Structures are given as structure tokens and as C-alpha cells.
mmCIF file of C-alpha atoms in Angstrom:
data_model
loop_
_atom_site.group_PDB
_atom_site.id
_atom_site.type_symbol
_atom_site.label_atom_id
_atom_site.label_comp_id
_atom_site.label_asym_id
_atom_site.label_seq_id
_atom_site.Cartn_x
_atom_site.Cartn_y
_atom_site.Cartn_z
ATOM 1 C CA UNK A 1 270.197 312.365 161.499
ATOM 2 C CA UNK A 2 269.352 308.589 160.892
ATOM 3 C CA UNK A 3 269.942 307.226 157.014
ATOM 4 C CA UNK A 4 267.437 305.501 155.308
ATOM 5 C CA UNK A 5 268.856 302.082 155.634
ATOM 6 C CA UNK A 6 269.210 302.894 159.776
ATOM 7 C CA UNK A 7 265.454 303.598 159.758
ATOM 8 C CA UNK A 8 264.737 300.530 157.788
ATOM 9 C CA UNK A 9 266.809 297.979 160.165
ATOM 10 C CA UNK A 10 265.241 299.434 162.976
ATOM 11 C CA UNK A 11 261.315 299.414 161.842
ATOM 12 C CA UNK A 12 259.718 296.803 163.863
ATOM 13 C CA UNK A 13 261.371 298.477 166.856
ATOM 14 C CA UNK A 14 260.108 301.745 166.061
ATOM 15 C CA UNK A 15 256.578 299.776 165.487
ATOM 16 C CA UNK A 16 257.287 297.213 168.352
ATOM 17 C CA UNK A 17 257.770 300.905 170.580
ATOM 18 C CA UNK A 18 261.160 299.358 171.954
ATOM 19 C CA UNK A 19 263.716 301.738 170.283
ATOM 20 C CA UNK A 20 264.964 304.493 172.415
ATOM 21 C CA UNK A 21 265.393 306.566 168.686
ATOM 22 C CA UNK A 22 261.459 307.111 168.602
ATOM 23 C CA UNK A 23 262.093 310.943 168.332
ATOM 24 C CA UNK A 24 264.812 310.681 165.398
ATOM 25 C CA UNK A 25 262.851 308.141 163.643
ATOM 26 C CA UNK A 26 260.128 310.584 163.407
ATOM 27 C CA UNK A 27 262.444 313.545 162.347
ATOM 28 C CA UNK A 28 263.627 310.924 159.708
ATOM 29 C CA UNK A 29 260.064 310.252 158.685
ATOM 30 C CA UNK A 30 258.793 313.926 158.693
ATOM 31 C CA UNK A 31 261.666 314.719 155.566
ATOM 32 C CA UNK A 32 261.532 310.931 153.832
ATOM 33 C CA UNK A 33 258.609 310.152 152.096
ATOM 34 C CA UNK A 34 260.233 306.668 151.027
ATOM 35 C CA UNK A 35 260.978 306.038 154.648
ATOM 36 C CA UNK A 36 257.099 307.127 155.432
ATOM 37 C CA UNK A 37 256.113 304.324 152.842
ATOM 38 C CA UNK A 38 258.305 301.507 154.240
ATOM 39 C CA UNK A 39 257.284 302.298 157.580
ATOM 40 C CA UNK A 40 253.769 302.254 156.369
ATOM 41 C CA UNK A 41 253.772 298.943 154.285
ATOM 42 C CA UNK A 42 255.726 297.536 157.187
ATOM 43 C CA UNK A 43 252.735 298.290 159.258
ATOM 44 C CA UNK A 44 250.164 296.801 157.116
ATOM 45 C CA UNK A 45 252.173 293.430 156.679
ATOM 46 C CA UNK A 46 251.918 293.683 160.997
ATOM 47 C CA UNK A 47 248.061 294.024 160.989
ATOM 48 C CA UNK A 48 247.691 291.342 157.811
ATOM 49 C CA UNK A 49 249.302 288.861 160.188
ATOM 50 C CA UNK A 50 247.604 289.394 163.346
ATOM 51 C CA UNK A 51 244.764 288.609 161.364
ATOM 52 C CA UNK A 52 246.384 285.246 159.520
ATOM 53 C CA UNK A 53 245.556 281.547 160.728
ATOM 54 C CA UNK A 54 247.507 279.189 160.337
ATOM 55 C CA UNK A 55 247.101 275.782 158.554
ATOM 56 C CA UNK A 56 245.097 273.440 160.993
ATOM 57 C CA UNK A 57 246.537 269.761 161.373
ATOM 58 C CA UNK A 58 244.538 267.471 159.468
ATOM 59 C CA UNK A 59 244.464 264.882 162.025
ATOM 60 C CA UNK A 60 240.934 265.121 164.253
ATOM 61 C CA UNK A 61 241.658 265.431 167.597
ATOM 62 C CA UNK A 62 239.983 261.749 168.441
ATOM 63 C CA UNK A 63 242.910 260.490 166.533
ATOM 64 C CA UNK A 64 245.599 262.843 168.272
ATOM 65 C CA UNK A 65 244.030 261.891 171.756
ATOM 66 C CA UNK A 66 243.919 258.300 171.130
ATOM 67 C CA UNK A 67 247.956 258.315 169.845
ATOM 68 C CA UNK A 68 249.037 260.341 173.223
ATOM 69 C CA UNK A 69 246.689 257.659 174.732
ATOM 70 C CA UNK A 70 248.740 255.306 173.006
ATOM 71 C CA UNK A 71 251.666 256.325 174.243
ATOM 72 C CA UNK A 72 250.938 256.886 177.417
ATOM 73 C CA UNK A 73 250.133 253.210 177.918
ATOM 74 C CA UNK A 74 253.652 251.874 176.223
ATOM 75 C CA UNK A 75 255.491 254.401 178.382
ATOM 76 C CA UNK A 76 253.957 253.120 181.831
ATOM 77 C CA UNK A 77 254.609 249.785 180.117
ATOM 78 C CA UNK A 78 258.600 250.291 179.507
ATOM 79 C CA UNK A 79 258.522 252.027 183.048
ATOM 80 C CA UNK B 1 244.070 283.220 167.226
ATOM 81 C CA UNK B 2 242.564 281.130 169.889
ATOM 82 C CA UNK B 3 242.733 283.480 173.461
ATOM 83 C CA UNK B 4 241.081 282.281 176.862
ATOM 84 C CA UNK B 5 239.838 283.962 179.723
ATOM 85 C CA UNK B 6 242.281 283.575 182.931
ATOM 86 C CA UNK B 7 239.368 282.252 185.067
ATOM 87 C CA UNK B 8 238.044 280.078 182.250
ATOM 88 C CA UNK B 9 242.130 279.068 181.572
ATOM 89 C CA UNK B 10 241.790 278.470 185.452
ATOM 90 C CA UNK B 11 239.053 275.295 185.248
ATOM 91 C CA UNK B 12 240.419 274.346 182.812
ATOM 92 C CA UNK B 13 243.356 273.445 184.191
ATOM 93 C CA UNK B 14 241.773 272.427 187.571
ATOM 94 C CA UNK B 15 239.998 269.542 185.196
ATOM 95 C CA UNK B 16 243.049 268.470 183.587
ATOM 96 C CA UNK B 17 244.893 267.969 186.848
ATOM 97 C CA UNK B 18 241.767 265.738 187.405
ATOM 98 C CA UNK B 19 242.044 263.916 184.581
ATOM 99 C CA UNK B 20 239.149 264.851 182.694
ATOM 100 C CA UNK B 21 239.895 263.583 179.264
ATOM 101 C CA UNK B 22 237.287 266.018 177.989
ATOM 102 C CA UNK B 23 239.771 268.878 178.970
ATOM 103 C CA UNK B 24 242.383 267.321 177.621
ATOM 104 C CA UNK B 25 240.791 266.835 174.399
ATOM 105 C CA UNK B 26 239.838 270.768 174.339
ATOM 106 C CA UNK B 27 243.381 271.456 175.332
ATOM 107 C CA UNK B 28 244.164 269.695 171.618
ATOM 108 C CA UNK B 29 241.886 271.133 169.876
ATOM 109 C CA UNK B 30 243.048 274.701 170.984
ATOM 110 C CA UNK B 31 246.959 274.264 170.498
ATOM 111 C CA UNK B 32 247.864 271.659 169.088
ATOM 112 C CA UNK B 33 248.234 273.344 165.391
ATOM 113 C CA UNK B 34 250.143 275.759 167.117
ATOM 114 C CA UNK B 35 252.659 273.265 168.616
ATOM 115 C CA UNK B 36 252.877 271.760 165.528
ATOM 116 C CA UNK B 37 254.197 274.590 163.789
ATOM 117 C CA UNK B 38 256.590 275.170 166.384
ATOM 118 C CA UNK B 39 257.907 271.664 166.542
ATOM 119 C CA UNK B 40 258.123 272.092 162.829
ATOM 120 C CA UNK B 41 260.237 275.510 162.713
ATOM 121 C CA UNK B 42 262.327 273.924 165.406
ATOM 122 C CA UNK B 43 262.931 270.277 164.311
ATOM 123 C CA UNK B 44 261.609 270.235 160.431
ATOM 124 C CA UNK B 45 258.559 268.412 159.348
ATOM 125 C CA UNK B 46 259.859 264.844 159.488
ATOM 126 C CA UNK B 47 260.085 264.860 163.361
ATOM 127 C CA UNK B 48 257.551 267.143 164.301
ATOM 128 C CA UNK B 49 254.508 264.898 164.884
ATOM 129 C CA UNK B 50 256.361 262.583 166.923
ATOM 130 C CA UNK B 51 257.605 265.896 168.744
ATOM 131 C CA UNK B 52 254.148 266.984 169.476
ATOM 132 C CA UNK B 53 252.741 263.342 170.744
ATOM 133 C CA UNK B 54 255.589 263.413 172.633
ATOM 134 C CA UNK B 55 254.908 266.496 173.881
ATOM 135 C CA UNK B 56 251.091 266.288 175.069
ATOM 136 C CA UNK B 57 252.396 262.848 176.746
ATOM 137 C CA UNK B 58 254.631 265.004 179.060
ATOM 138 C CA UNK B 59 251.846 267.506 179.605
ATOM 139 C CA UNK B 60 249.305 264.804 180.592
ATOM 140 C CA UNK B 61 252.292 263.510 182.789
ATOM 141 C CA UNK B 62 253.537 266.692 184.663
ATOM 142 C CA UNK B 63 250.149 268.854 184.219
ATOM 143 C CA UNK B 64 249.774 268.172 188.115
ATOM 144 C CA UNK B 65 253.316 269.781 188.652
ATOM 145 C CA UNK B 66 252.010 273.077 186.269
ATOM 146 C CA UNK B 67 253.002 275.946 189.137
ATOM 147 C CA UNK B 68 250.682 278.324 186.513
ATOM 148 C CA UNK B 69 253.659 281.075 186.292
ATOM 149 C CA UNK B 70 252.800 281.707 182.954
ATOM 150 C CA UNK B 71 249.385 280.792 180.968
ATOM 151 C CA UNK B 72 249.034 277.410 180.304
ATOM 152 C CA UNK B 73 249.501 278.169 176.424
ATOM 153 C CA UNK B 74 253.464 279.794 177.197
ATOM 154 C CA UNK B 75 254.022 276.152 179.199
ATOM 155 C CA UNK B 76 252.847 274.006 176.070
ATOM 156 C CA UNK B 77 254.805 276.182 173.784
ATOM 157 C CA UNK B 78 258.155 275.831 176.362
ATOM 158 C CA UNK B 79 257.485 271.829 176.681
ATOM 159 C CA UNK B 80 257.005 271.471 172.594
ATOM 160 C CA UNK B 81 260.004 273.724 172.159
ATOM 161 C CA UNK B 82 262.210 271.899 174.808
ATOM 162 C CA UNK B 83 261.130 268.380 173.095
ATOM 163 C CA UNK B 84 262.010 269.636 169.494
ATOM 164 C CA UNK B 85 265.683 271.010 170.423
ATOM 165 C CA UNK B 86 266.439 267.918 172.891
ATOM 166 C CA UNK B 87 265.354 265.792 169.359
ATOM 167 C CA UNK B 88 267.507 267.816 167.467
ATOM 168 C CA UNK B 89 270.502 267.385 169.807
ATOM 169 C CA UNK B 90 269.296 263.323 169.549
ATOM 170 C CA UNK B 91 270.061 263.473 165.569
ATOM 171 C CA UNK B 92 272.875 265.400 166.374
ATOM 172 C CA UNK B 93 271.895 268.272 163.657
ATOM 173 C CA UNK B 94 272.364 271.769 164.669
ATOM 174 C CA UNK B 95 271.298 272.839 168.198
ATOM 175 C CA UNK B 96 271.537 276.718 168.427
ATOM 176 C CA UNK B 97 268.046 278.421 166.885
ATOM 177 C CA UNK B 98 270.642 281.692 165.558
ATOM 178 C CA UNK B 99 272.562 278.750 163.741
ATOM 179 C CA UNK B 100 269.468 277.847 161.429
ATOM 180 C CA UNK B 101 269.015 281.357 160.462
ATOM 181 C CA UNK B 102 270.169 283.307 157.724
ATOM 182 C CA UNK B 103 269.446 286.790 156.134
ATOM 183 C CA UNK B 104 267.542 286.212 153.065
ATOM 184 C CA UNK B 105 269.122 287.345 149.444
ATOM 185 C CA UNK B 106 268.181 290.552 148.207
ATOM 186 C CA UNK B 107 266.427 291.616 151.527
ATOM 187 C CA UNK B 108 265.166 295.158 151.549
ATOM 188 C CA UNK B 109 268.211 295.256 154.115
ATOM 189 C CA UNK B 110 270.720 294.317 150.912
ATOM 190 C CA UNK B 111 273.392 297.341 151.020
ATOM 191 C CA UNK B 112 272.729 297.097 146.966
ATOM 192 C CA UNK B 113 269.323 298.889 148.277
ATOM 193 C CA UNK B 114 270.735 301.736 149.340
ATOM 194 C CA UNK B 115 273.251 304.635 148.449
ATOM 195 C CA UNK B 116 276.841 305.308 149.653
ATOM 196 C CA UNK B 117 275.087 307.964 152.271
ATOM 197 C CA UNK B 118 272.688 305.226 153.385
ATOM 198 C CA UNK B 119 269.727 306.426 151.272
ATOM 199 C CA UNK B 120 267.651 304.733 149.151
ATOM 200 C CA UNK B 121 268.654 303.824 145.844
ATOM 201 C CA UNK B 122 265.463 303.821 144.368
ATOM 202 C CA UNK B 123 261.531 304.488 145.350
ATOM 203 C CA UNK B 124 259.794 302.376 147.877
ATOM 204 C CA UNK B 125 256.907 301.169 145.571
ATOM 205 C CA UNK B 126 253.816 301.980 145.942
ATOM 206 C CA UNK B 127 250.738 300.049 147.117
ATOM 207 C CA UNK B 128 247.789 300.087 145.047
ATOM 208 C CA UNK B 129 246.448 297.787 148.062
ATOM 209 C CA UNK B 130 247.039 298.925 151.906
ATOM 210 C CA UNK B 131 243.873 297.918 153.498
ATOM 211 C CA UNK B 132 245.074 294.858 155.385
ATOM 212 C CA UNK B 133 240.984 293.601 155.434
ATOM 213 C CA UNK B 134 241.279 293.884 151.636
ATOM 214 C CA UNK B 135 244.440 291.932 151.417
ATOM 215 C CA UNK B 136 243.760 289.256 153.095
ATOM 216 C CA UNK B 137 240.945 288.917 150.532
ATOM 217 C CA UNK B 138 243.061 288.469 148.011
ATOM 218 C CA UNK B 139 243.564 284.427 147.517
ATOM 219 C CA UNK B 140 246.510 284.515 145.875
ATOM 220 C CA UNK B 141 248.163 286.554 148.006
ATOM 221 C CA UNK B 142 247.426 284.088 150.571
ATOM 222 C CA UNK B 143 248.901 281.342 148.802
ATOM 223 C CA UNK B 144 252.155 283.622 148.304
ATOM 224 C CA UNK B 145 252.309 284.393 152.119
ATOM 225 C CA UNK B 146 251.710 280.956 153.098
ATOM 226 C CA UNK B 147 254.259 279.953 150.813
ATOM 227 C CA UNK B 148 256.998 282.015 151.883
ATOM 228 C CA UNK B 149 256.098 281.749 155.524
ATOM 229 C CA UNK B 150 256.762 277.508 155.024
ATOM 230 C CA UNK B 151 260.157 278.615 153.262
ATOM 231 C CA UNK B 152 261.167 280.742 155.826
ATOM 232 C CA UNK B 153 264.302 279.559 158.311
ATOM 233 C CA UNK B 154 262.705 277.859 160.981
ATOM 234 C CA UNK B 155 263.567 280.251 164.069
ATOM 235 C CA UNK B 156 262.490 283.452 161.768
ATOM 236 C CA UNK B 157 259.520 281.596 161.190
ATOM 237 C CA UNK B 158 258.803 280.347 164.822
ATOM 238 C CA UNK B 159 259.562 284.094 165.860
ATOM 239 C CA UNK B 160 257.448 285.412 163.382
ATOM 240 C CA UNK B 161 254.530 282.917 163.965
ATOM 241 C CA UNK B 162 254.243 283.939 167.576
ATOM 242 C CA UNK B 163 254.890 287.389 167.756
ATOM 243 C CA UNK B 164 253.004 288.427 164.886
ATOM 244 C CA UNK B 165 250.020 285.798 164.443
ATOM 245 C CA UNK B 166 249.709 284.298 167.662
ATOM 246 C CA UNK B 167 250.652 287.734 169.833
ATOM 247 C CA UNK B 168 252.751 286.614 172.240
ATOM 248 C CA UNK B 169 255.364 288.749 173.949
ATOM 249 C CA UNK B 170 258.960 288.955 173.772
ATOM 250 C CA UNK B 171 259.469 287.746 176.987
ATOM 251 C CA UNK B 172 257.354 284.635 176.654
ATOM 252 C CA UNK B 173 258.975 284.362 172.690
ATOM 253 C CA UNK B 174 262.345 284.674 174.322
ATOM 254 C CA UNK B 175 261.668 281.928 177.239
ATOM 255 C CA UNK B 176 260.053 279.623 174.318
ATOM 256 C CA UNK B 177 262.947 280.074 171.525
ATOM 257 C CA UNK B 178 265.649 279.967 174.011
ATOM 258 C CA UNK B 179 266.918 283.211 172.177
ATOM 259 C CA UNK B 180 267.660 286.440 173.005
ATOM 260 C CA UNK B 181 264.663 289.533 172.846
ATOM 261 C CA UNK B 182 267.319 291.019 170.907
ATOM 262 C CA UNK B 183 267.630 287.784 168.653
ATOM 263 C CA UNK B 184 263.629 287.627 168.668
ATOM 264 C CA UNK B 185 263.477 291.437 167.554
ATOM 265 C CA UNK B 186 265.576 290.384 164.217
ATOM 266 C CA UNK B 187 264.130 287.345 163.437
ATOM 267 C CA UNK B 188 260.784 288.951 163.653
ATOM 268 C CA UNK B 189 261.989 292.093 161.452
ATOM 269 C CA UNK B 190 263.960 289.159 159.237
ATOM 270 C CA UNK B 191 260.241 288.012 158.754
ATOM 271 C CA UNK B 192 258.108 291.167 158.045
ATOM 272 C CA UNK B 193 260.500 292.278 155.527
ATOM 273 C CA UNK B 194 260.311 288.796 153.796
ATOM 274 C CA UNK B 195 256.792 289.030 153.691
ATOM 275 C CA UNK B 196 256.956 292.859 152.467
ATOM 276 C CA UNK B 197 258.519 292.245 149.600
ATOM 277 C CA UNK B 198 255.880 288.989 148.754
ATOM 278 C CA UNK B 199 253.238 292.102 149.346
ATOM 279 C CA UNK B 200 255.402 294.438 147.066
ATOM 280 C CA UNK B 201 255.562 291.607 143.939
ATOM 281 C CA UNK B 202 252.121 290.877 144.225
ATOM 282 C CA UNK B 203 250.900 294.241 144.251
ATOM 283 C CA UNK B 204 253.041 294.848 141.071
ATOM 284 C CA UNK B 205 252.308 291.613 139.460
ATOM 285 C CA UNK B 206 249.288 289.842 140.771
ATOM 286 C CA UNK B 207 251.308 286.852 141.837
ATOM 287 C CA UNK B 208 254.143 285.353 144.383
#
């Protein structure tokens, strides 16, 4: 049977479903309630961050476009 | 998460290979935080605005030559990525994405964790929190998990940010990163863990 510390390095496959040890994972599981927990909390943190945003760039996108535009015109320049 | 339909992804593309500066302006507004965190976790915050620029200059260059094999969003991600490792090679700092990586200090992983058998050494603690609606609710947690995301090592936290937040799949991580699925799968697990045990402390102690 898997040990604790097997079912914990192998988690996010379990959760991914890409670990061929679905079926002893879940033996594991059915007998370890700390295992259950992890698992569990490991899930959560998954769902919180599907659900995160991340920090938008403070720069407007008038200023980005006008930089590329920039950029643009120096490189045809050099060219 | 910013998602767009394939036929909608479609025209747009049609009007940026027709230069419609409109488009391209949309295209910006859509992923350009995104490629900024990327360029970021590749190349560090000092060269990753230049990276980006650099970036949306090749796109408006080669967007013509786009042969739409995988959504337009996987070919930003690929160009930003390629720019940020060929300006890391330019500063000559470290090249490989497994190189900047490390396993974090007292990960749930540490063998300290765990018994001679492999079990644990002590209970899992318990959530009083494990609605993840609720959670993200809770401010301060927010400020801990944005935190710790920033102090993450930059290919956990480019593995993390696109599997987890932005969805993307291995395959498309793997082709971005230039890493392995099997690399991806650990720097993604290096990640959740990370940001278990920020959940764990704040659950115990209302703070990062």
C-alpha cells in the first residue's frame, strides 16, 4: 500500500487524473483520514486559483500600443 | 480568466493580419498582463517590460505568418516566453527554467513531515474555512497568496500561473516553458503545496 508521504508527492496527479495509481490512492484514502484532508485542502487551493486574477499592468493600453508603435518605427528605421 | 470563442478568436485574427490597429489594441488589452507575468517568472521584473514590447513588436511583425496550430493566446505565450529566455541567455544569467527552481524549506514534502514508515508525523490541520467562494473573500488571505505567489521561483510560478489560473494544458504549458509535462507536473504541485500551507497559517492565525 502507498505511505502517506507517496500519496502526498503524488496529489496533483491524482487531482490532475494523470497517475496510473488512481485505484491505490483511493485504497490509501479510504483508511487515512489525514491523507483525505490533504487531498481535500489540496483541492480547495485548485478551485481558489482557478478563480484568482492576477494583478493587471498599470500601464493603459494607449500607452502600451503607442510604445510597440514606437518601436516598430525605430526597428524599420535600423533595418 | 479572459477565454474567446474559436470563431470570434478567428476575426480576430483575420483583422490583425489586416492591420486593424483596433484588433491589435484588443489583443493588449486581453493578454498582455498575462505576458507580463510570464516574462516576469522567466526573466525577473527588471527586463520584463522591455520583454513584452518586444514581444507584441514580433507579433505585429510575423502575425501574417500565424499558421493558427494552436490558439492565438498559446502563440503569444510561446513568442513572450522565447523573448524572455533568448534575454536571459543575452545577460548571460541562467538559461534552463529547472535551474531557477528549488524545493521550498519546510515543504509539506520535508521528510521531517513524516515518520520512518512514511506516515505522517503529525495531523493535517484542519480548516475552519474550505469553501473556496468564502476564501477568496477573505482580503487578507489575498494579500498572503499574492504575496507568496510573487516570491515563488519563477518557473513554479509561471507553471503555476498557467495551469492553475489561466487553465491551460500541459501540453501547451510544456511547449511554452520549454520543460518537461513531467517537470510542469512538479512545479505545479511545488506551487499548490506552497500555497497550502499560506491557507493552513492563515486559517490558524488570521494572517500570512
Amino acid at each position: 500500500m502507498l505511505s502517506c508521504k507517496q500519496v502526498a508527492t503524488i496529489a496533483s496527479d491524482y487531482l490532475d487524473k494523470s497517475t496510473p495509481l488512481k485505484w491505490q490512492i483511493r485504497l490509501h484514502l479510504l483508511m487515512c483520514a489525514n491523507c483525505r484532508r490533504f487531498v481535500r485542502h489540496m483541492k480547495i487551493t485548485r478551485e481558489l486559483s482557478k478563480q484568482m486574477v492576477l494583478n493587471k499592468t498599470a500601464d493603459d493600453v494607449d500607452t502600451i500600443w503607442n510604445k510597440v508603435q514606437q518601436r516598430i518605427k525605430q526597428d524599420s528605421q535600423s533595418d | 480568466m479572459t477565454t474567446t470563442t474559436s470563431t470570434d478568436e478567428s476575426e480576430l485574427i483575420a483583422q490583425l493580419i489586416h492591420g486593424d490597429d483596433q484588433a491589435f489594441r484588443h489583443v493588449i488589452a486581453l493578454y498582455h498582463s498575462l505576458m507580463l507575468n510570464i516574462a516576469r517568472a522567466i526573466a525577473g521584473d527588471i527586463f520584463a517590460d522591455d520583454i513584452v514590447q518586444e514581444a507584441w513588436v514580433s507579433v505585429y511583425k510575423n502575425i501574417a505568418n500565424f499558421e493558427r496550430r494552436s490558439s492565438l493566446k498559446t502563440w503569444l505565450l510561446t513568442i513572450v516566453s522565447n523573448q524572455a529566455k533568448a534575454r536571459l541567455r543575452k545577460e548571460s544569467r541562467q538559461v534552463s527554467l529547472e535551474q531557477l527552481d528549488g524545493e521550498a524549506t519546510g515543504s509539506y514534502l520535508d521528510g521531517a513531515n513524516f515518520k520512518a514508515d512514511g506516515h505522517w508525523q503529525q495531523s493535517i490541520p484542519q480548516w475552519n474555512i474550505e469553501s473556496p467562494d468564502a476564501l477568496l473573500e477573505e482580503q487578507q488571505l489575498q494579500h498572503c497568496i499574492n504575496r507568496t505567489l510573487n516570491l515563488l521561483p519563477p518557473a513554479q510560478k509561471a507553471a503555476f500561473i498557467l495551469r492553475d489560473i489561466e487553465q491551460q494544458s500541459f501540453e501547451d504549458i510544456c511547449s511554452i516553458l520549454a520543460v518537461s509535462a513531467a517537470n510542469v507536473r512538479v512545479l505545479v504541485h511545488r506551487a499548490r503545496l506552497t500555497l497550502m500551507q499560506v491557507i493552513d497559517r492563515y486559517q490558524e492565525t488570521g494572517s500570512c
